[in-house]
Amino acid sequence: NVATSPATYYFSRNVSTTTGNYLTTYTAFVPTASLQLEQDPLYQAPSSAGLTLVEVYPSPKTCAPTFVISLCQEYVKLHNPTTAPIDLSLLRLRVGSAGQSATTSNTSSLRGVLAPDGYVSIPIGLTDAGSWAWLEDEYGITRYDATLVSYPSASSHSEWSYAYNHATDAWQWTQYPSPDGPNTFMQSAVINQC
């Protein structure tokens, strides 16, 4: 409140035009007669992501611009191991290392609903020198440490993916990237019945 007219100023928190995140700055404005304040509960991030990261594909095939398939771009594959659908719009995928701010190149907002036992591959810029991938809530307030995955350098594994093997309960390189379903680690052998 101030002693002059108008008696009240309002402040709105600024939002980044590139990331959509709230900034630390505010803008003062004089409200119009049509201004309606909204009231809602304080934001609470989901208690867990509910998803797991199961595959990282940091060194994709080199494809012609007209050839568009999943194996022509870097991606991180997510799996819904639960028995309920998960609203992906409550989360975002991050890659990088400690101290890096969220940018359009290392952050991907998620969309849609992932069915139980479903898989989805999220295109995102990855370094083939090795790094980290994880999930956060949609605003980047909460990091879900259970989803943190460190992947090694792909310098000797071009066109391979770093994937979680449920049979061995370990992460390993596989030459069979599978962006649309369960991870594959070997092709079935062809038996010659001569």
mmCIF file of C-alpha atoms in Angstrom:
data_model
loop_
_atom_site.group_PDB
_atom_site.id
_atom_site.type_symbol
_atom_site.label_atom_id
_atom_site.label_comp_id
_atom_site.label_asym_id
_atom_site.label_seq_id
_atom_site.Cartn_x
_atom_site.Cartn_y
_atom_site.Cartn_z
ATOM 1 C CA ASN A 1 0.000 0.000 0.000
ATOM 2 C CA VAL A 2 1.213 3.483 -0.818
ATOM 3 C CA ALA A 3 -0.088 6.929 0.069
ATOM 4 C CA THR A 4 -0.788 7.926 -3.517
ATOM 5 C CA SER A 5 -3.395 6.737 -5.975
ATOM 6 C CA PRO A 6 -3.740 3.911 -6.859
ATOM 7 C CA ALA A 7 -3.346 2.642 -3.326
ATOM 8 C CA THR A 8 -2.220 -0.903 -4.184
ATOM 9 C CA TYR A 9 0.413 -2.349 -6.470
ATOM 10 C CA TYR A 10 0.621 -6.010 -7.401
ATOM 11 C CA PHE A 11 3.736 -8.065 -8.119
ATOM 12 C CA SER A 12 3.942 -11.078 -10.384
ATOM 13 C CA ARG A 13 6.895 -13.432 -10.456
ATOM 14 C CA ASN A 14 8.706 -13.497 -13.803
ATOM 15 C CA VAL A 15 8.940 -16.703 -15.829
ATOM 16 C CA SER A 16 11.781 -17.671 -18.188
ATOM 17 C CA THR A 17 10.690 -17.612 -21.819
ATOM 18 C CA THR A 18 13.135 -20.416 -22.693
ATOM 19 C CA THR A 19 12.656 -22.937 -19.858
ATOM 20 C CA GLY A 20 9.300 -21.959 -18.357
ATOM 21 C CA ASN A 21 10.892 -21.913 -14.885
ATOM 22 C CA TYR A 22 10.201 -19.183 -12.360
ATOM 23 C CA LEU A 23 12.913 -16.528 -12.111
ATOM 24 C CA THR A 24 14.024 -14.719 -8.954
ATOM 25 C CA THR A 25 12.739 -11.375 -10.235
ATOM 26 C CA TYR A 26 9.273 -9.804 -10.039
ATOM 27 C CA THR A 27 7.380 -7.204 -12.057
ATOM 28 C CA ALA A 28 5.185 -4.558 -10.384
ATOM 29 C CA PHE A 29 1.933 -3.619 -12.067
ATOM 30 C CA VAL A 30 -1.208 -1.608 -11.394
ATOM 31 C CA PRO A 31 -4.280 -3.835 -11.497
ATOM 32 C CA THR A 32 -7.203 -3.072 -13.769
ATOM 33 C CA ALA A 33 -10.822 -3.238 -12.616
ATOM 34 C CA SER A 34 -11.171 -6.641 -14.348
ATOM 35 C CA LEU A 35 -8.321 -8.301 -12.412
ATOM 36 C CA GLN A 36 -9.474 -11.437 -10.597
ATOM 37 C CA LEU A 37 -7.038 -13.021 -8.168
ATOM 38 C CA GLU A 38 -6.942 -16.789 -8.268
ATOM 39 C CA GLN A 39 -6.635 -18.908 -5.183
ATOM 40 C CA ASP A 40 -5.328 -22.435 -5.195
ATOM 41 C CA PRO A 41 -3.398 -24.678 -2.807
ATOM 42 C CA LEU A 42 0.377 -24.478 -2.644
ATOM 43 C CA TYR A 43 2.112 -26.651 -5.220
ATOM 44 C CA GLN A 44 3.305 -30.029 -3.988
ATOM 45 C CA ALA A 45 5.544 -32.132 -6.192
ATOM 46 C CA PRO A 46 4.644 -35.817 -6.604
ATOM 47 C CA SER A 47 6.217 -37.895 -3.818
ATOM 48 C CA SER A 48 7.900 -40.171 -6.388
ATOM 49 C CA ALA A 49 8.258 -40.319 -10.141
ATOM 50 C CA GLY A 50 6.742 -43.806 -10.379
ATOM 51 C CA LEU A 51 8.889 -44.368 -13.485
ATOM 52 C CA THR A 52 12.299 -45.896 -14.016
ATOM 53 C CA LEU A 53 14.959 -45.000 -16.556
ATOM 54 C CA VAL A 54 15.848 -48.196 -18.399
ATOM 55 C CA GLU A 55 17.890 -47.187 -21.467
ATOM 56 C CA VAL A 56 20.215 -44.391 -22.620
ATOM 57 C CA TYR A 57 21.142 -44.071 -26.318
ATOM 58 C CA PRO A 58 23.950 -41.469 -26.501
ATOM 59 C CA SER A 59 25.640 -42.273 -29.836
ATOM 60 C CA PRO A 60 22.971 -42.723 -32.552
ATOM 61 C CA LYS A 61 23.211 -43.760 -36.180
ATOM 62 C CA THR A 62 24.106 -41.100 -38.707
ATOM 63 C CA CYS A 63 21.031 -40.828 -40.910
ATOM 64 C CA ALA A 64 20.049 -38.822 -43.960
ATOM 65 C CA PRO A 65 17.747 -35.882 -43.139
ATOM 66 C CA THR A 66 14.863 -37.663 -44.903
ATOM 67 C CA PHE A 67 15.304 -40.857 -42.869
ATOM 68 C CA VAL A 68 13.456 -40.350 -39.586
ATOM 69 C CA ILE A 69 13.451 -43.227 -37.088
ATOM 70 C CA SER A 70 14.070 -43.447 -33.351
ATOM 71 C CA LEU A 71 17.591 -44.801 -33.843
ATOM 72 C CA CYS A 72 18.658 -41.585 -35.644
ATOM 73 C CA GLN A 73 18.553 -39.482 -32.447
ATOM 74 C CA GLU A 74 19.698 -39.641 -28.852
ATOM 75 C CA TYR A 75 17.048 -40.717 -26.366
ATOM 76 C CA VAL A 76 16.369 -41.863 -22.817
ATOM 77 C CA LYS A 77 13.765 -44.622 -22.418
ATOM 78 C CA LEU A 78 11.349 -44.641 -19.472
ATOM 79 C CA HIS A 79 9.349 -47.581 -18.123
ATOM 80 C CA ASN A 80 6.198 -47.601 -15.996
ATOM 81 C CA PRO A 81 6.686 -50.663 -13.734
ATOM 82 C CA THR A 82 3.460 -49.972 -11.812
ATOM 83 C CA THR A 83 -0.083 -51.268 -12.315
ATOM 84 C CA ALA A 84 -1.512 -47.757 -12.794
ATOM 85 C CA PRO A 85 -1.172 -45.229 -15.634
ATOM 86 C CA ILE A 86 1.196 -42.315 -14.938
ATOM 87 C CA ASP A 87 0.575 -38.715 -16.030
ATOM 88 C CA LEU A 88 3.875 -37.759 -17.667
ATOM 89 C CA SER A 89 3.045 -34.028 -17.650
ATOM 90 C CA LEU A 90 3.857 -33.938 -13.908
ATOM 91 C CA LEU A 91 7.523 -34.719 -14.703
ATOM 92 C CA ARG A 92 10.467 -33.633 -16.790
ATOM 93 C CA LEU A 93 13.651 -35.409 -17.902
ATOM 94 C CA ARG A 94 17.051 -33.862 -17.173
ATOM 95 C CA VAL A 95 20.549 -34.781 -18.333
ATOM 96 C CA GLY A 96 23.910 -33.351 -17.371
ATOM 97 C CA SER A 97 25.968 -33.024 -14.215
ATOM 98 C CA ALA A 98 26.051 -31.213 -10.876
ATOM 99 C CA GLY A 99 25.738 -27.440 -11.074
ATOM 100 C CA GLN A 100 24.201 -27.270 -14.547
ATOM 101 C CA SER A 101 21.076 -25.161 -14.841
ATOM 102 C CA ALA A 102 18.066 -26.435 -16.756
ATOM 103 C CA THR A 103 18.153 -25.365 -20.416
ATOM 104 C CA THR A 104 16.213 -26.282 -23.540
ATOM 105 C CA SER A 105 19.037 -28.634 -24.579
ATOM 106 C CA ASN A 106 19.330 -30.615 -21.326
ATOM 107 C CA THR A 107 15.692 -30.620 -20.165
ATOM 108 C CA SER A 108 12.621 -32.192 -21.742
ATOM 109 C CA SER A 109 9.090 -31.660 -20.455
ATOM 110 C CA LEU A 110 7.041 -34.840 -20.732
ATOM 111 C CA ARG A 111 3.549 -35.181 -22.217
ATOM 112 C CA GLY A 112 0.794 -37.782 -22.257
ATOM 113 C CA VAL A 113 -0.024 -40.780 -20.093
ATOM 114 C CA LEU A 114 2.130 -43.909 -19.867
ATOM 115 C CA ALA A 115 0.159 -47.130 -19.453
ATOM 116 C CA PRO A 116 1.111 -49.786 -16.872
ATOM 117 C CA ASP A 117 4.200 -51.729 -18.010
ATOM 118 C CA GLY A 118 4.531 -49.225 -20.875
ATOM 119 C CA TYR A 119 7.686 -47.758 -22.414
ATOM 120 C CA VAL A 120 8.364 -44.355 -23.944
ATOM 121 C CA SER A 121 11.570 -42.950 -25.454
ATOM 122 C CA ILE A 122 12.238 -39.252 -24.924
ATOM 123 C CA PRO A 123 14.501 -37.503 -27.472
ATOM 124 C CA ILE A 124 17.038 -35.344 -25.638
ATOM 125 C CA GLY A 125 20.569 -34.098 -26.302
ATOM 126 C CA LEU A 126 23.102 -36.491 -24.735
ATOM 127 C CA THR A 127 26.878 -36.340 -24.675
ATOM 128 C CA ASP A 128 28.628 -39.508 -25.805
ATOM 129 C CA ALA A 129 31.424 -38.767 -23.298
ATOM 130 C CA GLY A 130 29.237 -40.052 -20.435
ATOM 131 C CA SER A 131 27.040 -38.142 -18.014
ATOM 132 C CA TRP A 132 23.873 -38.436 -15.895
ATOM 133 C CA ALA A 133 20.125 -38.662 -16.573
ATOM 134 C CA TRP A 134 17.249 -38.312 -14.067
ATOM 135 C CA LEU A 135 13.644 -37.251 -13.562
ATOM 136 C CA GLU A 136 12.368 -34.144 -11.783
ATOM 137 C CA ASP A 137 8.914 -32.750 -11.108
ATOM 138 C CA GLU A 138 7.588 -30.507 -13.888
ATOM 139 C CA TYR A 139 9.026 -27.324 -12.290
ATOM 140 C CA GLY A 140 12.435 -28.742 -11.347
ATOM 141 C CA ILE A 141 11.814 -28.301 -7.619
ATOM 142 C CA THR A 142 12.205 -31.987 -6.712
ATOM 143 C CA ARG A 143 14.821 -34.365 -8.138
ATOM 144 C CA TYR A 144 13.891 -38.059 -7.910
ATOM 145 C CA ASP A 145 17.200 -39.599 -6.861
ATOM 146 C CA ALA A 146 15.884 -43.151 -7.340
ATOM 147 C CA THR A 147 15.850 -42.391 -11.094
ATOM 148 C CA LEU A 148 19.472 -41.147 -11.301
ATOM 149 C CA VAL A 149 21.437 -43.075 -13.931
ATOM 150 C CA SER A 150 25.107 -42.570 -14.720
ATOM 151 C CA TYR A 151 26.100 -43.728 -18.189
ATOM 152 C CA PRO A 152 29.744 -44.185 -19.298
ATOM 153 C CA SER A 153 31.486 -42.919 -22.415
ATOM 154 C CA ALA A 154 30.073 -44.333 -25.640
ATOM 155 C CA SER A 155 33.301 -43.754 -27.591
ATOM 156 C CA SER A 156 33.724 -47.494 -28.291
ATOM 157 C CA HIS A 157 29.962 -48.214 -28.435
ATOM 158 C CA SER A 158 28.677 -46.160 -31.370
ATOM 159 C CA GLU A 159 25.044 -47.054 -32.155
ATOM 160 C CA TRP A 160 24.788 -49.147 -28.951
ATOM 161 C CA SER A 161 22.619 -48.288 -25.975
ATOM 162 C CA TYR A 162 23.384 -48.427 -22.271
ATOM 163 C CA ALA A 163 20.480 -50.392 -20.816
ATOM 164 C CA TYR A 164 19.233 -52.001 -17.626
ATOM 165 C CA ASN A 165 19.226 -55.808 -17.766
ATOM 166 C CA HIS A 166 16.482 -57.177 -15.479
ATOM 167 C CA ALA A 167 17.982 -60.708 -15.677
ATOM 168 C CA THR A 168 21.309 -59.613 -14.180
ATOM 169 C CA ASP A 169 20.012 -56.572 -12.223
ATOM 170 C CA ALA A 170 22.782 -54.462 -13.799
ATOM 171 C CA TRP A 171 23.338 -51.805 -16.455
ATOM 172 C CA GLN A 172 25.334 -52.845 -19.527
ATOM 173 C CA TRP A 173 25.973 -51.928 -23.159
ATOM 174 C CA THR A 174 23.844 -53.649 -25.784
ATOM 175 C CA GLN A 175 24.177 -53.512 -29.552
ATOM 176 C CA TYR A 176 20.390 -53.890 -29.844
ATOM 177 C CA PRO A 177 18.792 -50.541 -28.901
ATOM 178 C CA SER A 178 15.040 -50.961 -28.436
ATOM 179 C CA PRO A 179 13.314 -47.568 -28.140
ATOM 180 C CA ASP A 180 9.768 -48.947 -28.186
ATOM 181 C CA GLY A 181 9.739 -51.905 -25.792
ATOM 182 C CA PRO A 182 11.675 -54.059 -23.330
ATOM 183 C CA ASN A 183 15.467 -54.015 -23.538
ATOM 184 C CA THR A 184 17.160 -56.585 -25.764
ATOM 185 C CA PHE A 185 20.631 -57.940 -25.078
ATOM 186 C CA MET A 186 21.116 -60.718 -27.643
ATOM 187 C CA GLN A 187 19.410 -61.941 -30.750
ATOM 188 C CA SER A 188 17.943 -65.437 -30.566
ATOM 189 C CA ALA A 189 20.265 -67.975 -32.161
ATOM 190 C CA VAL A 190 19.338 -69.618 -35.453
ATOM 191 C CA ILE A 191 19.791 -73.366 -35.111
ATOM 192 C CA ASN A 192 20.739 -75.338 -38.189
ATOM 193 C CA GLN A 193 18.807 -78.634 -38.077
ATOM 194 C CA CYS A 194 20.832 -80.431 -40.777
#
